[in-house]
């Protein structure tokens, strides 16, 4: 791995050079929070953000995505990727993207996702401020932070830039990069270590312990208790970097003949998610909110944990902040299960 | 519609066109379609597999194939009108195009069923996906031992595939037992829920391999009867219905605990899923 350095005074020039090549999706301020959005001006870039409202997967798995279009006679694919840079992604979100990459390529390759993903160069950045619910320093530690092309760590006077792939290497020519000194590289390591250690919230157990305990707690009454105030709103799903479920719906064109098949993010916490139409009504296979609440945690902490080697939870804390009833915090839920 | 084209070959959501050879109304709510692929390709599948069948502007629904793959010039589907998409499908007629993706999922375990006594328990529209296996067994009768079919509907007017039933009833080595929940004047057969047929059946024993497909409420009661005969759960296969929206194990709607019905099913060995609370 090549370790470079770019000073504060040259960072904006680098970002502007990236913007000159194509869209740069980066954290920008939105009222009191932050969002990943296409940069209109480099001055909007907020690398000292705590976390964003929605995870950066929006860059290749938008909240609504056209899959197939029909002109009245023939159906055509809507796969049409744009080369872009996803800039300033925190390590926990890089992990989430790597998990999504796996989910969308296991069994069947979903090119509607993967084509966008491959067209994206990812530049990560170190956590400079912690979101109040972050616990990424104590979850999914067995899963590597991989899949990004360059990683910027805030150090005195600038950033240490770790070059991780050929795509990352190709970015070096766009900025005034020099080699990082040993002192700068050492400082970067300390900064990233400190970010892990200083998370405001903490899980107490290993991924394997959590996986086994979750499995054995499936029939526990604790799920009723934990989900008692759940509104089934799905906010926890919507903000999650590793949730990847979706709905598929058709939309008519204005001509009344053409149509577009689209997918939109969907939420397993909503009451209708598992409904099946049957004669005379519908059958719901997770009718109770406790069943749906449990399903989400089983997915993250047991089922996908078994596939990934760690929970499908990266510790961003977004769900804890988004939950209307303040019951979704994985630290509270998992620590409670582990105490059973 | 701003969409511009990518590579059609790579898009797993892009359906293929199938021409409707015939569309026959079977009951008030069911329509039986015979189809062939418009590109001339043979539609290869295993009994028990599903397709996503759709009409643009309305959407897609998962359907079990109801013909046997031994019939190569066409394939068949039955659509029950229960919602927006199924209504749009049932309005299609001969010569129209139905959009098809698939086949998908894991079908019935043919290799394991060969050389065995087979019992199929089909409730209502559950006869449609199991018909793919029934017709397969009929086409290759010597590969299977005794074949028993239990078929139950709510009333005689809801009986599906009556021509097939006539043929199956008359076939050697086949026991075709039918029942209705509520009889009318025309009905001379058994009246009662499908489990009442166990008293009438002969030759079912612990080595019998069983396929179950029907309304969700039916499975538990049938399995209780099978247990009383001594049939182990590992010899029982259930064909499950869920809201399979993508058919490729991504969208999450069909999940039963950690299983995707569209990938790991829709046919499951019962002993593999009996511990899954959300299964039946």
PDB file of N, CA and C in Angstrom, chain B residues 81-167:
ATOM      1  N   UNK B  81     -57.221 -14.934  -9.941  1.00  0.00           N
ATOM      2  CA  UNK B  81     -57.400 -13.486  -9.866  1.00  0.00           C
ATOM      3  C   UNK B  81     -57.615 -13.084  -8.411  1.00  0.00           C
ATOM      4  N   UNK B  82     -56.571 -12.517  -7.809  1.00  0.00           N
ATOM      5  CA  UNK B  82     -56.709 -12.055  -6.421  1.00  0.00           C
ATOM      6  C   UNK B  82     -56.262 -10.611  -6.248  1.00  0.00           C
ATOM      7  N   UNK B  83     -55.550 -10.061  -7.220  1.00  0.00           N
ATOM      8  CA  UNK B  83     -55.053  -8.690  -7.057  1.00  0.00           C
ATOM      9  C   UNK B  83     -54.861  -8.025  -8.406  1.00  0.00           C
ATOM     10  N   UNK B  84     -54.186  -6.890  -8.358  1.00  0.00           N
ATOM     11  CA  UNK B  84     -54.012  -6.041  -9.549  1.00  0.00           C
ATOM     12  C   UNK B  84     -53.302  -6.772 -10.688  1.00  0.00           C
ATOM     13  N   UNK B  85     -52.178  -7.409 -10.372  1.00  0.00           N
ATOM     14  CA  UNK B  85     -51.389  -8.043 -11.435  1.00  0.00           C
ATOM     15  C   UNK B  85     -52.093  -9.288 -11.963  1.00  0.00           C
ATOM     16  N   UNK B  86     -52.626 -10.104 -11.045  1.00  0.00           N
ATOM     17  CA  UNK B  86     -53.289 -11.327 -11.502  1.00  0.00           C
ATOM     18  C   UNK B  86     -54.527 -10.985 -12.333  1.00  0.00           C
ATOM     19  N   UNK B  87     -55.190  -9.884 -12.014  1.00  0.00           N
ATOM     20  CA  UNK B  87     -56.350  -9.459 -12.823  1.00  0.00           C
ATOM     21  C   UNK B  87     -55.896  -9.086 -14.232  1.00  0.00           C
ATOM     22  N   UNK B  88     -54.793  -8.347 -14.300  1.00  0.00           N
ATOM     23  CA  UNK B  88     -54.275  -7.951 -15.616  1.00  0.00           C
ATOM     24  C   UNK B  88     -53.872  -9.190 -16.424  1.00  0.00           C
ATOM     25  N   UNK B  89     -53.292 -10.162 -15.754  1.00  0.00           N
ATOM     26  CA  UNK B  89     -52.881 -11.389 -16.456  1.00  0.00           C
ATOM     27  C   UNK B  89     -54.102 -12.149 -16.988  1.00  0.00           C
ATOM     28  N   UNK B  90     -55.141 -12.241 -16.157  1.00  0.00           N
ATOM     29  CA  UNK B  90     -56.303 -13.030 -16.584  1.00  0.00           C
ATOM     30  C   UNK B  90     -57.073 -12.341 -17.711  1.00  0.00           C
ATOM     31  N   UNK B  91     -56.797 -11.058 -17.945  1.00  0.00           N
ATOM     32  CA  UNK B  91     -57.447 -10.369 -19.063  1.00  0.00           C
ATOM     33  C   UNK B  91     -56.722 -10.608 -20.386  1.00  0.00           C
ATOM     34  N   UNK B  92     -55.546 -11.264 -20.322  1.00  0.00           N
ATOM     35  CA  UNK B  92     -54.834 -11.594 -21.558  1.00  0.00           C
ATOM     36  C   UNK B  92     -55.520 -12.777 -22.235  1.00  0.00           C
ATOM     37  N   UNK B  93     -55.403 -12.829 -23.554  1.00  0.00           N
ATOM     38  CA  UNK B  93     -56.042 -13.913 -24.303  1.00  0.00           C
ATOM     39  C   UNK B  93     -55.120 -14.499 -25.345  1.00  0.00           C
ATOM     40  N   UNK B  94     -55.637 -15.431 -26.088  1.00  0.00           N
ATOM     41  CA  UNK B  94     -54.864 -16.130 -27.118  1.00  0.00           C
ATOM     42  C   UNK B  94     -54.196 -15.118 -28.057  1.00  0.00           C
ATOM     43  N   UNK B  95     -52.916 -15.336 -28.329  1.00  0.00           N
ATOM     44  CA  UNK B  95     -52.175 -14.441 -29.220  1.00  0.00           C
ATOM     45  C   UNK B  95     -51.510 -13.279 -28.507  1.00  0.00           C
ATOM     46  N   UNK B  96     -51.941 -12.994 -27.279  1.00  0.00           N
ATOM     47  CA  UNK B  96     -51.318 -11.910 -26.504  1.00  0.00           C
ATOM     48  C   UNK B  96     -49.961 -12.356 -25.971  1.00  0.00           C
ATOM     49  N   UNK B  97     -49.233 -11.379 -25.468  1.00  0.00           N
ATOM     50  CA  UNK B  97     -47.898 -11.656 -24.931  1.00  0.00           C
ATOM     51  C   UNK B  97     -47.920 -11.582 -23.414  1.00  0.00           C
ATOM     52  N   UNK B  98     -47.325 -12.587 -22.782  1.00  0.00           N
ATOM     53  CA  UNK B  98     -47.114 -12.541 -21.337  1.00  0.00           C
ATOM     54  C   UNK B  98     -45.614 -12.435 -21.124  1.00  0.00           C
ATOM     55  N   UNK B  99     -45.210 -11.597 -20.174  1.00  0.00           N
ATOM     56  CA  UNK B  99     -43.786 -11.422 -19.885  1.00  0.00           C
ATOM     57  C   UNK B  99     -43.365 -12.454 -18.826  1.00  0.00           C
ATOM     58  N   UNK B 100     -42.291 -13.139 -19.093  1.00  0.00           N
ATOM     59  CA  UNK B 100     -41.872 -14.248 -18.229  1.00  0.00           C
ATOM     60  C   UNK B 100     -40.406 -14.089 -17.827  1.00  0.00           C
ATOM     61  N   UNK B 101     -40.125 -14.266 -16.549  1.00  0.00           N
ATOM     62  CA  UNK B 101     -38.736 -14.451 -16.075  1.00  0.00           C
ATOM     63  C   UNK B 101     -38.663 -15.805 -15.379  1.00  0.00           C
ATOM     64  N   UNK B 102     -37.578 -16.506 -15.617  1.00  0.00           N
ATOM     65  CA  UNK B 102     -37.423 -17.788 -14.948  1.00  0.00           C
ATOM     66  C   UNK B 102     -36.982 -18.860 -15.910  1.00  0.00           C
ATOM     67  N   UNK B 103     -37.055 -20.120 -15.497  1.00  0.00           N
ATOM     68  CA  UNK B 103     -37.588 -20.616 -14.235  1.00  0.00           C
ATOM     69  C   UNK B 103     -36.665 -20.304 -13.057  1.00  0.00           C
ATOM     70  N   UNK B 104     -37.226 -20.331 -11.880  1.00  0.00           N
ATOM     71  CA  UNK B 104     -36.505 -19.971 -10.660  1.00  0.00           C
ATOM     72  C   UNK B 104     -36.751 -21.013  -9.577  1.00  0.00           C
ATOM     73  N   UNK B 105     -35.817 -21.062  -8.650  1.00  0.00           N
ATOM     74  CA  UNK B 105     -36.006 -21.851  -7.434  1.00  0.00           C
ATOM     75  C   UNK B 105     -35.727 -23.335  -7.613  1.00  0.00           C
ATOM     76  N   UNK B 106     -35.937 -24.038  -6.509  1.00  0.00           N
ATOM     77  CA  UNK B 106     -35.712 -25.490  -6.484  1.00  0.00           C
ATOM     78  C   UNK B 106     -37.055 -26.211  -6.530  1.00  0.00           C
ATOM     79  N   UNK B 107     -37.175 -27.176  -7.423  1.00  0.00           N
ATOM     80  CA  UNK B 107     -38.426 -27.895  -7.599  1.00  0.00           C
ATOM     81  C   UNK B 107     -38.496 -29.149  -6.742  1.00  0.00           C
ATOM     82  N   UNK B 108     -39.333 -30.061  -7.171  1.00  0.00           N
ATOM     83  CA  UNK B 108     -39.526 -31.312  -6.430  1.00  0.00           C
ATOM     84  C   UNK B 108     -38.299 -32.215  -6.606  1.00  0.00           C
ATOM     85  N   UNK B 109     -37.990 -33.021  -5.591  1.00  0.00           N
ATOM     86  CA  UNK B 109     -36.758 -33.832  -5.634  1.00  0.00           C
ATOM     87  C   UNK B 109     -36.948 -35.099  -6.465  1.00  0.00           C
ATOM     88  N   UNK B 110     -36.905 -34.946  -7.784  1.00  0.00           N
ATOM     89  CA  UNK B 110     -37.230 -36.064  -8.681  1.00  0.00           C
ATOM     90  C   UNK B 110     -36.364 -37.289  -8.411  1.00  0.00           C
ATOM     91  N   UNK B 111     -35.055 -37.054  -8.229  1.00  0.00           N
ATOM     92  CA  UNK B 111     -34.144 -38.193  -8.052  1.00  0.00           C
ATOM     93  C   UNK B 111     -34.537 -39.001  -6.818  1.00  0.00           C
ATOM     94  N   UNK B 112     -34.966 -38.285  -5.788  1.00  0.00           N
ATOM     95  CA  UNK B 112     -35.325 -38.965  -4.541  1.00  0.00           C
ATOM     96  C   UNK B 112     -36.689 -39.660  -4.645  1.00  0.00           C
ATOM     97  N   UNK B 113     -37.558 -39.124  -5.472  1.00  0.00           N
ATOM     98  CA  UNK B 113     -38.908 -39.690  -5.594  1.00  0.00           C
ATOM     99  C   UNK B 113     -38.930 -40.934  -6.490  1.00  0.00           C
ATOM    100  N   UNK B 114     -37.958 -41.026  -7.377  1.00  0.00           N
ATOM    101  CA  UNK B 114     -37.942 -42.167  -8.313  1.00  0.00           C
ATOM    102  C   UNK B 114     -37.829 -43.485  -7.537  1.00  0.00           C
ATOM    103  N   UNK B 115     -38.630 -44.448  -7.950  1.00  0.00           N
ATOM    104  CA  UNK B 115     -38.592 -45.760  -7.310  1.00  0.00           C
ATOM    105  C   UNK B 115     -39.339 -45.812  -5.989  1.00  0.00           C
ATOM    106  N   UNK B 116     -40.050 -44.733  -5.652  1.00  0.00           N
ATOM    107  CA  UNK B 116     -40.763 -44.682  -4.367  1.00  0.00           C
ATOM    108  C   UNK B 116     -42.272 -44.584  -4.591  1.00  0.00           C
ATOM    109  N   UNK B 117     -43.016 -44.948  -3.529  1.00  0.00           N
ATOM    110  CA  UNK B 117     -44.438 -44.604  -3.494  1.00  0.00           C
ATOM    111  C   UNK B 117     -44.534 -43.103  -3.242  1.00  0.00           C
ATOM    112  N   UNK B 118     -45.383 -42.447  -4.018  1.00  0.00           N
ATOM    113  CA  UNK B 118     -45.491 -40.987  -3.892  1.00  0.00           C
ATOM    114  C   UNK B 118     -46.940 -40.605  -3.578  1.00  0.00           C
ATOM    115  N   UNK B 119     -47.098 -39.761  -2.573  1.00  0.00           N
ATOM    116  CA  UNK B 119     -48.413 -39.174  -2.256  1.00  0.00           C
ATOM    117  C   UNK B 119     -48.318 -37.667  -2.464  1.00  0.00           C
ATOM    118  N   UNK B 120     -49.222 -37.132  -3.254  1.00  0.00           N
ATOM    119  CA  UNK B 120     -49.306 -35.679  -3.411  1.00  0.00           C
ATOM    120  C   UNK B 120     -50.597 -35.204  -2.755  1.00  0.00           C
ATOM    121  N   UNK B 121     -50.478 -34.254  -1.846  1.00  0.00           N
ATOM    122  CA  UNK B 121     -51.646 -33.689  -1.171  1.00  0.00           C
ATOM    123  C   UNK B 121     -51.791 -32.248  -1.663  1.00  0.00           C
ATOM    124  N   UNK B 122     -52.821 -32.016  -2.467  1.00  0.00           N
ATOM    125  CA  UNK B 122     -53.005 -30.702  -3.089  1.00  0.00           C
ATOM    126  C   UNK B 122     -54.330 -30.106  -2.636  1.00  0.00           C
ATOM    127  N   UNK B 123     -54.256 -28.908  -2.080  1.00  0.00           N
ATOM    128  CA  UNK B 123     -55.465 -28.212  -1.656  1.00  0.00           C
ATOM    129  C   UNK B 123     -55.721 -27.020  -2.548  1.00  0.00           C
ATOM    130  N   UNK B 124     -56.923 -26.946  -3.143  1.00  0.00           N
ATOM    131  CA  UNK B 124     -57.306 -25.797  -3.958  1.00  0.00           C
ATOM    132  C   UNK B 124     -56.362 -25.583  -5.122  1.00  0.00           C
ATOM    133  N   UNK B 125     -55.839 -24.368  -5.200  1.00  0.00           N
ATOM    134  CA  UNK B 125     -54.954 -24.010  -6.308  1.00  0.00           C
ATOM    135  C   UNK B 125     -53.588 -24.705  -6.181  1.00  0.00           C
ATOM    136  N   UNK B 126     -53.381 -25.384  -5.056  1.00  0.00           N
ATOM    137  CA  UNK B 126     -52.160 -26.180  -4.879  1.00  0.00           C
ATOM    138  C   UNK B 126     -52.036 -27.296  -5.902  1.00  0.00           C
ATOM    139  N   UNK B 127     -53.134 -27.601  -6.601  1.00  0.00           N
ATOM    140  CA  UNK B 127     -53.051 -28.607  -7.656  1.00  0.00           C
ATOM    141  C   UNK B 127     -52.219 -28.090  -8.846  1.00  0.00           C
ATOM    142  N   UNK B 128     -52.163 -26.773  -9.020  1.00  0.00           N
ATOM    143  CA  UNK B 128     -51.507 -26.229 -10.223  1.00  0.00           C
ATOM    144  C   UNK B 128     -50.004 -26.482 -10.218  1.00  0.00           C
ATOM    145  N   UNK B 129     -49.263 -26.076  -9.178  1.00  0.00           N
ATOM    146  CA  UNK B 129     -47.835 -26.397  -9.201  1.00  0.00           C
ATOM    147  C   UNK B 129     -47.550 -27.891  -9.080  1.00  0.00           C
ATOM    148  N   UNK B 130     -48.387 -28.613  -8.326  1.00  0.00           N
ATOM    149  CA  UNK B 130     -48.133 -30.053  -8.190  1.00  0.00           C
ATOM    150  C   UNK B 130     -48.478 -30.801  -9.478  1.00  0.00           C
ATOM    151  N   UNK B 131     -49.325 -30.203 -10.305  1.00  0.00           N
ATOM    152  CA  UNK B 131     -49.647 -30.835 -11.594  1.00  0.00           C
ATOM    153  C   UNK B 131     -48.385 -31.012 -12.442  1.00  0.00           C
ATOM    154  N   UNK B 132     -47.396 -30.127 -12.254  1.00  0.00           N
ATOM    155  CA  UNK B 132     -46.143 -30.284 -13.013  1.00  0.00           C
ATOM    156  C   UNK B 132     -45.489 -31.611 -12.663  1.00  0.00           C
ATOM    157  N   UNK B 133     -45.623 -32.034 -11.408  1.00  0.00           N
ATOM    158  CA  UNK B 133     -45.053 -33.315 -10.977  1.00  0.00           C
ATOM    159  C   UNK B 133     -45.991 -34.477 -11.322  1.00  0.00           C
ATOM    160  N   UNK B 134     -47.291 -34.236 -11.136  1.00  0.00           N
ATOM    161  CA  UNK B 134     -48.245 -35.313 -11.432  1.00  0.00           C
ATOM    162  C   UNK B 134     -48.111 -35.739 -12.901  1.00  0.00           C
ATOM    163  N   UNK B 135     -48.079 -34.738 -13.774  1.00  0.00           N
ATOM    164  CA  UNK B 135     -47.984 -35.065 -15.209  1.00  0.00           C
ATOM    165  C   UNK B 135     -46.615 -35.666 -15.540  1.00  0.00           C
ATOM    166  N   UNK B 136     -45.604 -35.262 -14.810  1.00  0.00           N
ATOM    167  CA  UNK B 136     -44.275 -35.856 -15.007  1.00  0.00           C
ATOM    168  C   UNK B 136     -44.315 -37.330 -14.617  1.00  0.00           C
ATOM    169  N   UNK B 137     -44.931 -37.614 -13.469  1.00  0.00           N
ATOM    170  CA  UNK B 137     -45.044 -39.006 -13.016  1.00  0.00           C
ATOM    171  C   UNK B 137     -45.864 -39.814 -14.015  1.00  0.00           C
ATOM    172  N   UNK B 138     -46.947 -39.213 -14.518  1.00  0.00           N
ATOM    173  CA  UNK B 138     -47.792 -39.916 -15.494  1.00  0.00           C
ATOM    174  C   UNK B 138     -47.024 -40.207 -16.783  1.00  0.00           C
ATOM    175  N   UNK B 139     -46.177 -39.261 -17.178  1.00  0.00           N
ATOM    176  CA  UNK B 139     -45.412 -39.438 -18.415  1.00  0.00           C
ATOM    177  C   UNK B 139     -44.302 -40.469 -18.250  1.00  0.00           C
ATOM    178  N   UNK B 140     -43.835 -40.641 -17.035  1.00  0.00           N
ATOM    179  CA  UNK B 140     -42.743 -41.593 -16.770  1.00  0.00           C
ATOM    180  C   UNK B 140     -43.183 -42.552 -15.672  1.00  0.00           C
ATOM    181  N   UNK B 141     -44.331 -43.145 -15.884  1.00  0.00           N
ATOM    182  CA  UNK B 141     -45.003 -43.903 -14.840  1.00  0.00           C
ATOM    183  C   UNK B 141     -44.135 -45.022 -14.268  1.00  0.00           C
ATOM    184  N   UNK B 142     -43.318 -45.656 -15.139  1.00  0.00           N
ATOM    185  CA  UNK B 142     -42.541 -46.814 -14.673  1.00  0.00           C
ATOM    186  C   UNK B 142     -41.385 -46.409 -13.762  1.00  0.00           C
ATOM    187  N   UNK B 143     -41.075 -45.128 -13.709  1.00  0.00           N
ATOM    188  CA  UNK B 143     -39.972 -44.690 -12.840  1.00  0.00           C
ATOM    189  C   UNK B 143     -40.417 -44.532 -11.382  1.00  0.00           C
ATOM    190  N   UNK B 144     -41.714 -44.554 -11.159  1.00  0.00           N
ATOM    191  CA  UNK B 144     -42.247 -44.347  -9.812  1.00  0.00           C
ATOM    192  C   UNK B 144     -43.115 -45.533  -9.421  1.00  0.00           C
ATOM    193  N   UNK B 145     -43.233 -45.800  -8.144  1.00  0.00           N
ATOM    194  CA  UNK B 145     -44.109 -46.882  -7.701  1.00  0.00           C
ATOM    195  C   UNK B 145     -45.530 -46.345  -7.534  1.00  0.00           C
ATOM    196  N   UNK B 146     -46.203 -46.792  -6.518  1.00  0.00           N
ATOM    197  CA  UNK B 146     -47.611 -46.391  -6.351  1.00  0.00           C
ATOM    198  C   UNK B 146     -47.726 -44.868  -6.219  1.00  0.00           C
ATOM    199  N   UNK B 147     -48.684 -44.334  -6.939  1.00  0.00           N
ATOM    200  CA  UNK B 147     -48.905 -42.885  -6.879  1.00  0.00           C
ATOM    201  C   UNK B 147     -50.310 -42.590  -6.364  1.00  0.00           C
ATOM    202  N   UNK B 148     -50.375 -41.799  -5.295  1.00  0.00           N
ATOM    203  CA  UNK B 148     -51.656 -41.414  -4.707  1.00  0.00           C
ATOM    204  C   UNK B 148     -51.792 -39.897  -4.750  1.00  0.00           C
ATOM    205  N   UNK B 149     -52.942 -39.429  -5.179  1.00  0.00           N
ATOM    206  CA  UNK B 149     -53.224 -37.988  -5.170  1.00  0.00           C
ATOM    207  C   UNK B 149     -54.408 -37.720  -4.250  1.00  0.00           C
ATOM    208  N   UNK B 150     -54.212 -36.825  -3.299  1.00  0.00           N
ATOM    209  CA  UNK B 150     -55.324 -36.274  -2.521  1.00  0.00           C
ATOM    210  C   UNK B 150     -55.565 -34.864  -3.062  1.00  0.00           C
ATOM    211  N   UNK B 151     -56.793 -34.612  -3.437  1.00  0.00           N
ATOM    212  CA  UNK B 151     -57.097 -33.271  -3.957  1.00  0.00           C
ATOM    213  C   UNK B 151     -58.377 -32.767  -3.295  1.00  0.00           C
ATOM    214  N   UNK B 152     -58.273 -31.617  -2.663  1.00  0.00           N
ATOM    215  CA  UNK B 152     -59.445 -31.066  -1.995  1.00  0.00           C
ATOM    216  C   UNK B 152     -59.711 -29.642  -2.437  1.00  0.00           C
ATOM    217  N   UNK B 153     -60.989 -29.332  -2.603  1.00  0.00           N
ATOM    218  CA  UNK B 153     -61.384 -27.948  -2.873  1.00  0.00           C
ATOM    219  C   UNK B 153     -62.527 -27.583  -1.932  1.00  0.00           C
ATOM    220  N   UNK B 154     -62.855 -26.309  -1.923  1.00  0.00           N
ATOM    221  CA  UNK B 154     -63.942 -25.903  -1.030  1.00  0.00           C
ATOM    222  C   UNK B 154     -65.292 -26.401  -1.534  1.00  0.00           C
ATOM    223  N   UNK B 155     -65.475 -26.374  -2.863  1.00  0.00           N
ATOM    224  CA  UNK B 155     -66.746 -26.837  -3.417  1.00  0.00           C
ATOM    225  C   UNK B 155     -66.489 -27.458  -4.787  1.00  0.00           C
ATOM    226  N   UNK B 156     -67.436 -28.250  -5.307  1.00  0.00           N
ATOM    227  CA  UNK B 156     -67.226 -28.906  -6.606  1.00  0.00           C
ATOM    228  C   UNK B 156     -66.962 -27.918  -7.739  1.00  0.00           C
ATOM    229  N   UNK B 157     -67.529 -26.727  -7.679  1.00  0.00           N
ATOM    230  CA  UNK B 157     -67.328 -25.804  -8.796  1.00  0.00           C
ATOM    231  C   UNK B 157     -65.911 -25.218  -8.835  1.00  0.00           C
ATOM    232  N   UNK B 158     -65.166 -25.449  -7.784  1.00  0.00           N
ATOM    233  CA  UNK B 158     -63.785 -24.967  -7.769  1.00  0.00           C
ATOM    234  C   UNK B 158     -62.779 -26.029  -8.210  1.00  0.00           C
ATOM    235  N   UNK B 159     -63.260 -27.200  -8.578  1.00  0.00           N
ATOM    236  CA  UNK B 159     -62.348 -28.252  -9.055  1.00  0.00           C
ATOM    237  C   UNK B 159     -61.612 -27.777 -10.308  1.00  0.00           C
ATOM    238  N   UNK B 160     -60.296 -27.993 -10.317  1.00  0.00           N
ATOM    239  CA  UNK B 160     -59.482 -27.593 -11.461  1.00  0.00           C
ATOM    240  C   UNK B 160     -59.067 -28.834 -12.245  1.00  0.00           C
ATOM    241  N   UNK B 161     -58.735 -28.640 -13.487  1.00  0.00           N
ATOM    242  CA  UNK B 161     -58.190 -29.708 -14.352  1.00  0.00           C
ATOM    243  C   UNK B 161     -59.057 -30.973 -14.312  1.00  0.00           C
ATOM    244  N   UNK B 162     -60.338 -30.796 -14.556  1.00  0.00           N
ATOM    245  CA  UNK B 162     -61.251 -31.942 -14.476  1.00  0.00           C
ATOM    246  C   UNK B 162     -60.933 -32.996 -15.526  1.00  0.00           C
ATOM    247  N   UNK B 163     -60.470 -32.566 -16.714  1.00  0.00           N
ATOM    248  CA  UNK B 163     -60.098 -33.552 -17.748  1.00  0.00           C
ATOM    249  C   UNK B 163     -58.930 -34.403 -17.267  1.00  0.00           C
ATOM    250  N   UNK B 164     -57.996 -33.768 -16.633  1.00  0.00           N
ATOM    251  CA  UNK B 164     -56.858 -34.514 -16.084  1.00  0.00           C
ATOM    252  C   UNK B 164     -57.335 -35.490 -15.016  1.00  0.00           C
ATOM    253  N   UNK B 165     -58.239 -35.028 -14.169  1.00  0.00           N
ATOM    254  CA  UNK B 165     -58.725 -35.881 -13.076  1.00  0.00           C
ATOM    255  C   UNK B 165     -59.364 -37.145 -13.634  1.00  0.00           C
ATOM    256  N   UNK B 166     -60.120 -36.984 -14.726  1.00  0.00           N
ATOM    257  CA  UNK B 166     -60.752 -38.155 -15.370  1.00  0.00           C
ATOM    258  C   UNK B 166     -59.667 -39.139 -15.794  1.00  0.00           C
ATOM    259  N   UNK B 167     -58.602 -38.614 -16.392  1.00  0.00           N
ATOM    260  CA  UNK B 167     -57.503 -39.469 -16.864  1.00  0.00           C
ATOM    261  C   UNK B 167     -56.774 -40.128 -15.685  1.00  0.00           C
TER     262      UNK B 167
END
